[in-house]
């Protein structure tokens, strides 16, 4: 345990002292996982909202599949994407294998069902509450989607954070499509796997703690931003003017 | 699915913009498909900066088991293959996936096991006898089981010993299906015997109760070879840069760099390009 | 006085007949029970129609049907052209500021941003919400929420306004301010269809009364006549407080 606390302090020190390699790894991890979450949110939130408001045939089945896809095994996603992106695969000419782009795509595939399913269940409750009022005001079902996304953003932020948690902690998919290439596609989780395989268990555990710390910081940052964002828009009591109210 | 990925690629292009990207005018980066043993020992971190400094060519290493490295290279997902399973490498060239194969360096495999050596491997006269001792004692043995170069060498040694572990349900023979380091972690945890390349062993940080219990048999010789992926087969291959890397690695400067590399203060790879 | 107003306001060119809200052969079941069954109904073309009836009589359901939120199983509903709006028995305010709630309604009504903001500001200050524009609407008191929902419903100048017990939980002062809003809307030509359980309120505001009993129309007529002497048994029972739904 003494070994561990030493390793943890030295890993933390490497980060705080601005160790270039470790910083690059941390930044790439954030870039990849946040990028994946942005894409997954752009797809998953409208999809979840659409499922919340509309009654397409097979809706139950779609929701069941979506819920099941929340548990997609990362290795399978990585493998499927590898086969697509491999130079011998259909998308080979894009030369995306072993790039951060491929890693973002893999994590986006993993995270989209999570965000879609969580958004769906959160927005369905909001829709129950809003449906008659919005319809009365003359809004169509599809037109209600942006309204729900806006007013349900607190729950959607939670959905996005759940997706981020999954992405940042995931190793199977990024290892296959990223290749864990030093200075190019090495992220926190693949570094941890590598250090573990080198038998540097203390260092691996320390890096894992740093990873948890970073995930915690991202959550704190988002909840602070979310709290501001969730406060009502519109002119404040001090009268900053109604211009803000319409600002999207 | 494809549409989704294309979209992801597009959107994330912006996000990835801040990442290093090769410029057309500069030498392009090459991807080397290699093995966990070379990476885990730290060899690449030790010698690649020198190559990149001399030639300007960045090298990206994907470290997987030899079997997977060969399959990835056959798919064209790499420019250079650097592994240690000579018959498979020759088959790779034979099938037209790669150009000429060249020797680069060698080291050797060692048998590691618990210090008390319950199976009495230390007394064995040669490697097959050592394995027979393990099988007869039914002592736990951790096998890579991942079609890697080390796994292939291990299977060949079992065959030479006249044993076929893993066939029937033999509880003492455990296939981990993982890389060398992960397998050593498992062996340390179970106090099992294992076959490992010496480089990974020396650099390995979690030896626990394990020690080298057998070494030195010529049958444990471990040769590494390097092959350029066939650019006629895969037009995307960065053949010029890949060839430059192979020439450097097998030339005097690369060979000297390999000889100078130390893991935990020991030389673990011996250049023998010829 | 009310009659005169409504004829001037809602029957331009003597189109009174066509401007009526008309219902024919309306049937609606819910939960396996026939909840609404109305063969023929025409509401007075202007002013305030009071929908009365016991709890569970089907008043809210009828309003939803008339407003088009619920589709009938059978029958037709013909409404005069124009915007409709509704305030629900439990008002639904968006999880936004007071300002944004009104702004939203006007935006959907297709009003441009600058004009929207001007009228929202004007509405809020006229109704005493001027200093609370930025406050989350849900943090208003229940009565204030009800009033805001009312202002929002009126902000789009509806041709027909459906109100489902708009002053159910209000204090006397707030009730009279809601009633003032209703009167002024009716004066400006909005047809008001309103549910209430307060006979006094029905008497004060109503031009016409519609008594609903078990999903059927028990009695319909001018408010003054209804309160002076209901013709139906249900009407008499309603007024002396002995009309129950359960047998
Ligand atoms: N979707 C539904 N499913 C089942 N029953 C329903 C549904 N909608 C309405 N009902 C029933 O229809 C009846 C009439 O309901 P409604 O809400 O119209 O009553 P109301 O006259 O407005 O009563 P109150 O004065 O208590 O508001 C009630 O018994 C109610 O339970
Ligand atoms: Mg009701």
mmCIF file of C-alpha atoms in Angstrom, chain C residues 3-247:
data_model
loop_
_atom_site.group_PDB
_atom_site.id
_atom_site.type_symbol
_atom_site.label_atom_id
_atom_site.label_comp_id
_atom_site.label_asym_id
_atom_site.label_seq_id
_atom_site.Cartn_x
_atom_site.Cartn_y
_atom_site.Cartn_z
ATOM 1 C CA UNK C 3 -75.889 39.875 -25.066
ATOM 2 C CA UNK C 4 -75.408 43.137 -26.879
ATOM 3 C CA UNK C 5 -71.641 42.875 -26.629
ATOM 4 C CA UNK C 6 -71.482 39.383 -27.955
ATOM 5 C CA UNK C 7 -73.653 40.125 -30.927
ATOM 6 C CA UNK C 8 -71.569 43.068 -31.950
ATOM 7 C CA UNK C 9 -68.329 41.289 -31.336
ATOM 8 C CA UNK C 10 -68.789 37.826 -32.687
ATOM 9 C CA UNK C 11 -71.306 38.072 -35.443
ATOM 10 C CA UNK C 12 -69.783 40.316 -38.027
ATOM 11 C CA UNK C 13 -71.975 40.409 -41.102
ATOM 12 C CA UNK C 14 -74.725 38.493 -39.345
ATOM 13 C CA UNK C 15 -72.738 35.277 -39.515
ATOM 14 C CA UNK C 16 -73.857 34.308 -36.045
ATOM 15 C CA UNK C 17 -75.016 30.896 -37.080
ATOM 16 C CA UNK C 18 -71.757 29.904 -38.706
ATOM 17 C CA UNK C 19 -69.662 31.291 -35.889
ATOM 18 C CA UNK C 20 -71.162 28.913 -33.371
ATOM 19 C CA UNK C 21 -69.203 26.075 -31.919
ATOM 20 C CA UNK C 22 -71.300 23.101 -33.010
ATOM 21 C CA UNK C 23 -71.255 19.457 -32.031
ATOM 22 C CA UNK C 24 -73.109 16.584 -33.636
ATOM 23 C CA UNK C 25 -73.335 12.938 -32.559
ATOM 24 C CA UNK C 26 -70.356 13.178 -30.228
ATOM 25 C CA UNK C 27 -69.379 9.966 -28.419
ATOM 26 C CA UNK C 28 -66.285 9.328 -26.374
ATOM 27 C CA UNK C 29 -65.425 6.328 -24.243
ATOM 28 C CA UNK C 30 -62.550 6.101 -21.810
ATOM 29 C CA UNK C 31 -61.606 3.211 -19.610
ATOM 30 C CA UNK C 32 -64.293 1.115 -21.308
ATOM 31 C CA UNK C 33 -67.117 3.442 -20.250
ATOM 32 C CA UNK C 34 -69.022 5.888 -22.411
ATOM 33 C CA UNK C 35 -67.974 9.204 -20.874
ATOM 34 C CA UNK C 36 -69.431 11.734 -23.325
ATOM 35 C CA UNK C 37 -72.571 11.325 -25.358
ATOM 36 C CA UNK C 38 -73.984 14.456 -26.976
ATOM 37 C CA UNK C 39 -76.353 14.258 -29.924
ATOM 38 C CA UNK C 40 -76.584 17.911 -30.746
ATOM 39 C CA UNK C 41 -75.027 21.000 -29.238
ATOM 40 C CA UNK C 42 -74.485 24.558 -30.326
ATOM 41 C CA UNK C 43 -72.896 27.080 -28.025
ATOM 42 C CA UNK C 44 -73.993 30.687 -27.986
ATOM 43 C CA UNK C 45 -71.742 32.494 -30.455
ATOM 44 C CA UNK C 46 -70.168 34.910 -27.991
ATOM 45 C CA UNK C 47 -69.854 35.692 -24.341
ATOM 46 C CA UNK C 48 -69.220 33.168 -21.627
ATOM 47 C CA UNK C 49 -70.627 29.649 -21.585
ATOM 48 C CA UNK C 50 -70.463 28.018 -18.167
ATOM 49 C CA UNK C 51 -70.086 24.270 -18.091
ATOM 50 C CA UNK C 52 -71.423 22.947 -14.804
ATOM 51 C CA UNK C 53 -71.739 19.463 -13.394
ATOM 52 C CA UNK C 54 -70.720 17.124 -10.640
ATOM 53 C CA UNK C 55 -67.187 15.791 -10.250
ATOM 54 C CA UNK C 56 -66.581 13.228 -12.927
ATOM 55 C CA UNK C 57 -69.480 14.401 -15.067
ATOM 56 C CA UNK C 58 -67.147 14.753 -18.051
ATOM 57 C CA UNK C 59 -66.609 18.504 -18.116
ATOM 58 C CA UNK C 60 -62.840 18.405 -18.563
ATOM 59 C CA UNK C 61 -63.153 15.686 -21.167
ATOM 60 C CA UNK C 62 -65.707 17.728 -23.081
ATOM 61 C CA UNK C 63 -63.390 20.744 -23.092
ATOM 62 C CA UNK C 64 -60.538 18.586 -24.375
ATOM 63 C CA UNK C 65 -62.771 17.240 -27.132
ATOM 64 C CA UNK C 66 -63.935 20.708 -28.127
ATOM 65 C CA UNK C 67 -60.369 22.009 -28.107
ATOM 66 C CA UNK C 68 -59.207 19.117 -30.261
ATOM 67 C CA UNK C 69 -56.793 17.604 -27.748
ATOM 68 C CA UNK C 70 -58.776 14.381 -27.618
ATOM 69 C CA UNK C 71 -60.253 12.771 -30.702
ATOM 70 C CA UNK C 72 -63.878 11.639 -30.440
ATOM 71 C CA UNK C 73 -64.860 8.038 -31.135
ATOM 72 C CA UNK C 74 -67.765 9.328 -33.191
ATOM 73 C CA UNK C 75 -69.246 12.621 -34.209
ATOM 74 C CA UNK C 76 -68.106 15.979 -35.459
ATOM 75 C CA UNK C 77 -67.080 19.206 -33.878
ATOM 76 C CA UNK C 78 -67.156 22.353 -35.967
ATOM 77 C CA UNK C 79 -65.448 25.407 -34.561
ATOM 78 C CA UNK C 80 -65.399 28.924 -35.951
ATOM 79 C CA UNK C 81 -62.031 29.820 -37.442
ATOM 80 C CA UNK C 82 -59.379 31.397 -35.298
ATOM 81 C CA UNK C 83 -56.879 30.584 -32.589
ATOM 82 C CA UNK C 84 -58.046 28.585 -29.585
ATOM 83 C CA UNK C 85 -56.342 28.345 -26.265
ATOM 84 C CA UNK C 86 -56.941 26.559 -23.028
ATOM 85 C CA UNK C 87 -56.046 26.797 -19.365
ATOM 86 C CA UNK C 88 -56.050 23.388 -17.758
ATOM 87 C CA UNK C 89 -57.519 22.377 -14.458
ATOM 88 C CA UNK C 90 -53.923 21.910 -13.341
ATOM 89 C CA UNK C 91 -52.071 24.628 -15.238
ATOM 90 C CA UNK C 92 -48.907 23.521 -17.018
ATOM 91 C CA UNK C 93 -46.149 26.088 -16.991
ATOM 92 C CA UNK C 94 -42.950 25.327 -18.835
ATOM 93 C CA UNK C 95 -39.789 24.861 -16.803
ATOM 94 C CA UNK C 96 -38.672 28.291 -17.814
ATOM 95 C CA UNK C 97 -38.871 31.830 -16.591
ATOM 96 C CA UNK C 98 -42.103 33.755 -16.355
ATOM 97 C CA UNK C 99 -40.933 35.769 -19.352
ATOM 98 C CA UNK C 100 -40.036 32.722 -21.402
ATOM 99 C CA UNK C 101 -43.424 31.117 -20.796
ATOM 100 C CA UNK C 102 -45.230 33.964 -22.499
ATOM 101 C CA UNK C 103 -42.533 34.383 -25.092
ATOM 102 C CA UNK C 104 -42.888 30.725 -26.033
ATOM 103 C CA UNK C 105 -46.626 30.971 -26.671
ATOM 104 C CA UNK C 106 -46.186 34.009 -28.890
ATOM 105 C CA UNK C 107 -43.323 32.395 -30.729
ATOM 106 C CA UNK C 108 -45.423 29.389 -31.645
ATOM 107 C CA UNK C 109 -48.143 31.770 -32.730
ATOM 108 C CA UNK C 110 -45.621 33.014 -35.257
ATOM 109 C CA UNK C 111 -44.927 36.436 -33.870
ATOM 110 C CA UNK C 112 -41.533 37.964 -34.609
ATOM 111 C CA UNK C 113 -38.965 38.311 -31.925
ATOM 112 C CA UNK C 114 -38.906 42.046 -31.423
ATOM 113 C CA UNK C 115 -42.649 42.380 -31.323
ATOM 114 C CA UNK C 116 -42.899 39.333 -29.103
ATOM 115 C CA UNK C 117 -40.536 40.731 -26.546
ATOM 116 C CA UNK C 118 -42.335 44.042 -26.564
ATOM 117 C CA UNK C 119 -45.732 42.473 -25.941
ATOM 118 C CA UNK C 120 -44.423 40.072 -23.307
ATOM 119 C CA UNK C 121 -42.899 42.952 -21.384
ATOM 120 C CA UNK C 122 -46.088 44.922 -21.754
ATOM 121 C CA UNK C 123 -48.266 41.997 -20.619
ATOM 122 C CA UNK C 124 -46.091 41.258 -17.623
ATOM 123 C CA UNK C 125 -46.058 44.779 -16.341
ATOM 124 C CA UNK C 126 -49.780 45.231 -16.969
ATOM 125 C CA UNK C 127 -50.534 42.171 -14.858
ATOM 126 C CA UNK C 128 -48.091 42.874 -12.096
ATOM 127 C CA UNK C 129 -45.399 40.363 -13.054
ATOM 128 C CA UNK C 130 -42.995 43.019 -14.308
ATOM 129 C CA UNK C 131 -40.452 42.511 -11.569
ATOM 130 C CA UNK C 132 -40.600 38.738 -11.740
ATOM 131 C CA UNK C 133 -39.957 38.222 -15.433
ATOM 132 C CA UNK C 134 -36.752 36.297 -14.788
ATOM 133 C CA UNK C 135 -38.059 34.120 -12.021
ATOM 134 C CA UNK C 136 -38.660 30.437 -12.781
ATOM 135 C CA UNK C 137 -42.377 30.163 -13.497
ATOM 136 C CA UNK C 138 -42.648 27.087 -11.318
ATOM 137 C CA UNK C 139 -41.467 29.028 -8.306
ATOM 138 C CA UNK C 140 -44.575 31.216 -8.404
ATOM 139 C CA UNK C 141 -47.362 30.422 -5.975
ATOM 140 C CA UNK C 142 -50.179 28.161 -7.170
ATOM 141 C CA UNK C 143 -52.544 31.076 -7.664
ATOM 142 C CA UNK C 144 -49.881 33.123 -9.458
ATOM 143 C CA UNK C 145 -49.190 30.193 -11.725
ATOM 144 C CA UNK C 146 -52.850 29.954 -12.565
ATOM 145 C CA UNK C 147 -52.950 33.655 -13.368
ATOM 146 C CA UNK C 148 -49.833 33.405 -15.511
ATOM 147 C CA UNK C 149 -51.335 30.476 -17.411
ATOM 148 C CA UNK C 150 -54.394 32.618 -17.999
ATOM 149 C CA UNK C 151 -52.323 35.541 -19.261
ATOM 150 C CA UNK C 152 -50.423 33.172 -21.520
ATOM 151 C CA UNK C 153 -53.659 31.747 -22.922
ATOM 152 C CA UNK C 154 -54.948 35.242 -23.602
ATOM 153 C CA UNK C 155 -51.665 36.512 -25.050
ATOM 154 C CA UNK C 156 -52.430 35.009 -28.445
ATOM 155 C CA UNK C 157 -55.820 36.773 -28.655
ATOM 156 C CA UNK C 158 -57.808 33.560 -29.048
ATOM 157 C CA UNK C 159 -61.158 33.386 -30.799
ATOM 158 C CA UNK C 160 -62.180 30.702 -28.302
ATOM 159 C CA UNK C 161 -60.784 30.321 -24.797
ATOM 160 C CA UNK C 162 -61.377 27.137 -22.813
ATOM 161 C CA UNK C 163 -60.995 27.474 -19.061
ATOM 162 C CA UNK C 164 -61.101 24.476 -16.760
ATOM 163 C CA UNK C 165 -61.772 25.766 -13.246
ATOM 164 C CA UNK C 166 -59.396 28.720 -13.652
ATOM 165 C CA UNK C 167 -59.919 30.056 -10.131
ATOM 166 C CA UNK C 168 -60.267 26.805 -8.227
ATOM 167 C CA UNK C 169 -57.515 27.502 -5.732
ATOM 168 C CA UNK C 170 -57.454 31.259 -5.664
ATOM 169 C CA UNK C 171 -58.107 33.708 -2.862
ATOM 170 C CA UNK C 172 -61.003 36.136 -3.291
ATOM 171 C CA UNK C 173 -58.821 38.949 -4.622
ATOM 172 C CA UNK C 174 -57.087 36.707 -7.173
ATOM 173 C CA UNK C 175 -60.440 35.243 -8.137
ATOM 174 C CA UNK C 176 -61.835 38.635 -8.895
ATOM 175 C CA UNK C 177 -58.726 39.543 -10.893
ATOM 176 C CA UNK C 178 -59.159 36.355 -12.943
ATOM 177 C CA UNK C 179 -62.799 37.178 -13.430
ATOM 178 C CA UNK C 180 -61.848 40.636 -14.621
ATOM 179 C CA UNK C 181 -59.554 39.054 -17.183
ATOM 180 C CA UNK C 182 -62.341 36.791 -18.370
ATOM 181 C CA UNK C 183 -64.781 39.649 -18.676
ATOM 182 C CA UNK C 184 -62.395 41.789 -20.613
ATOM 183 C CA UNK C 185 -61.536 38.912 -22.944
ATOM 184 C CA UNK C 186 -65.213 38.311 -23.619
ATOM 185 C CA UNK C 187 -65.708 42.001 -24.191
ATOM 186 C CA UNK C 188 -62.973 41.951 -26.791
ATOM 187 C CA UNK C 189 -64.738 39.217 -28.700
ATOM 188 C CA UNK C 190 -63.252 36.048 -27.322
ATOM 189 C CA UNK C 191 -65.731 33.235 -26.883
ATOM 190 C CA UNK C 192 -65.154 31.778 -23.404
ATOM 191 C CA UNK C 193 -66.106 28.222 -22.498
ATOM 192 C CA UNK C 194 -65.478 27.687 -18.848
ATOM 193 C CA UNK C 195 -65.892 25.010 -16.202
ATOM 194 C CA UNK C 196 -66.559 26.064 -12.646
ATOM 195 C CA UNK C 197 -67.903 24.572 -9.455
ATOM 196 C CA UNK C 198 -68.713 27.973 -8.014
ATOM 197 C CA UNK C 199 -72.383 28.828 -8.653
ATOM 198 C CA UNK C 200 -71.706 32.412 -7.625
ATOM 199 C CA UNK C 201 -69.012 32.712 -10.242
ATOM 200 C CA UNK C 202 -71.248 31.080 -12.832
ATOM 201 C CA UNK C 203 -73.930 33.599 -11.997
ATOM 202 C CA UNK C 204 -71.490 36.533 -12.138
ATOM 203 C CA UNK C 205 -69.799 35.647 -15.392
ATOM 204 C CA UNK C 206 -72.036 33.322 -17.343
ATOM 205 C CA UNK C 207 -74.171 34.292 -20.278
ATOM 206 C CA UNK C 208 -75.116 30.720 -20.943
ATOM 207 C CA UNK C 209 -75.133 27.589 -18.820
ATOM 208 C CA UNK C 210 -74.501 24.029 -19.907
ATOM 209 C CA UNK C 211 -75.194 21.421 -17.266
ATOM 210 C CA UNK C 212 -73.490 18.136 -17.866
ATOM 211 C CA UNK C 213 -74.637 14.989 -16.107
ATOM 212 C CA UNK C 214 -72.977 11.649 -16.708
ATOM 213 C CA UNK C 215 -71.577 12.821 -20.000
ATOM 214 C CA UNK C 216 -74.923 14.035 -21.315
ATOM 215 C CA UNK C 217 -76.389 17.480 -21.507
ATOM 216 C CA UNK C 218 -78.953 17.783 -18.757
ATOM 217 C CA UNK C 219 -79.839 21.373 -19.418
ATOM 218 C CA UNK C 220 -78.697 24.274 -21.567
ATOM 219 C CA UNK C 221 -79.944 27.852 -21.586
ATOM 220 C CA UNK C 222 -79.284 31.473 -20.674
ATOM 221 C CA UNK C 223 -77.608 31.747 -17.310
ATOM 222 C CA UNK C 224 -80.175 34.075 -15.865
ATOM 223 C CA UNK C 225 -82.994 31.635 -16.647
ATOM 224 C CA UNK C 226 -81.043 28.656 -15.310
ATOM 225 C CA UNK C 227 -80.394 30.278 -11.987
ATOM 226 C CA UNK C 228 -83.907 31.680 -11.765
ATOM 227 C CA UNK C 229 -85.518 28.292 -12.292
ATOM 228 C CA UNK C 230 -83.831 25.260 -13.746
ATOM 229 C CA UNK C 231 -86.143 23.122 -15.825
ATOM 230 C CA UNK C 232 -84.413 19.759 -15.401
ATOM 231 C CA UNK C 233 -84.386 17.604 -12.335
ATOM 232 C CA UNK C 234 -80.608 17.518 -12.502
ATOM 233 C CA UNK C 235 -80.539 21.297 -12.665
ATOM 234 C CA UNK C 236 -82.647 21.597 -9.542
ATOM 235 C CA UNK C 237 -80.596 19.005 -7.728
ATOM 236 C CA UNK C 238 -77.387 20.761 -8.801
ATOM 237 C CA UNK C 239 -78.493 24.054 -7.376
ATOM 238 C CA UNK C 240 -79.514 22.639 -4.004
ATOM 239 C CA UNK C 241 -76.335 20.660 -3.775
ATOM 240 C CA UNK C 242 -77.798 17.203 -4.022
ATOM 241 C CA UNK C 243 -76.557 16.227 -7.484
ATOM 242 C CA UNK C 244 -74.211 13.306 -7.152
ATOM 243 C CA UNK C 245 -72.755 11.205 -9.853
ATOM 244 C CA UNK C 246 -72.944 7.904 -8.090
ATOM 245 C CA UNK C 247 -76.379 6.309 -7.858
#
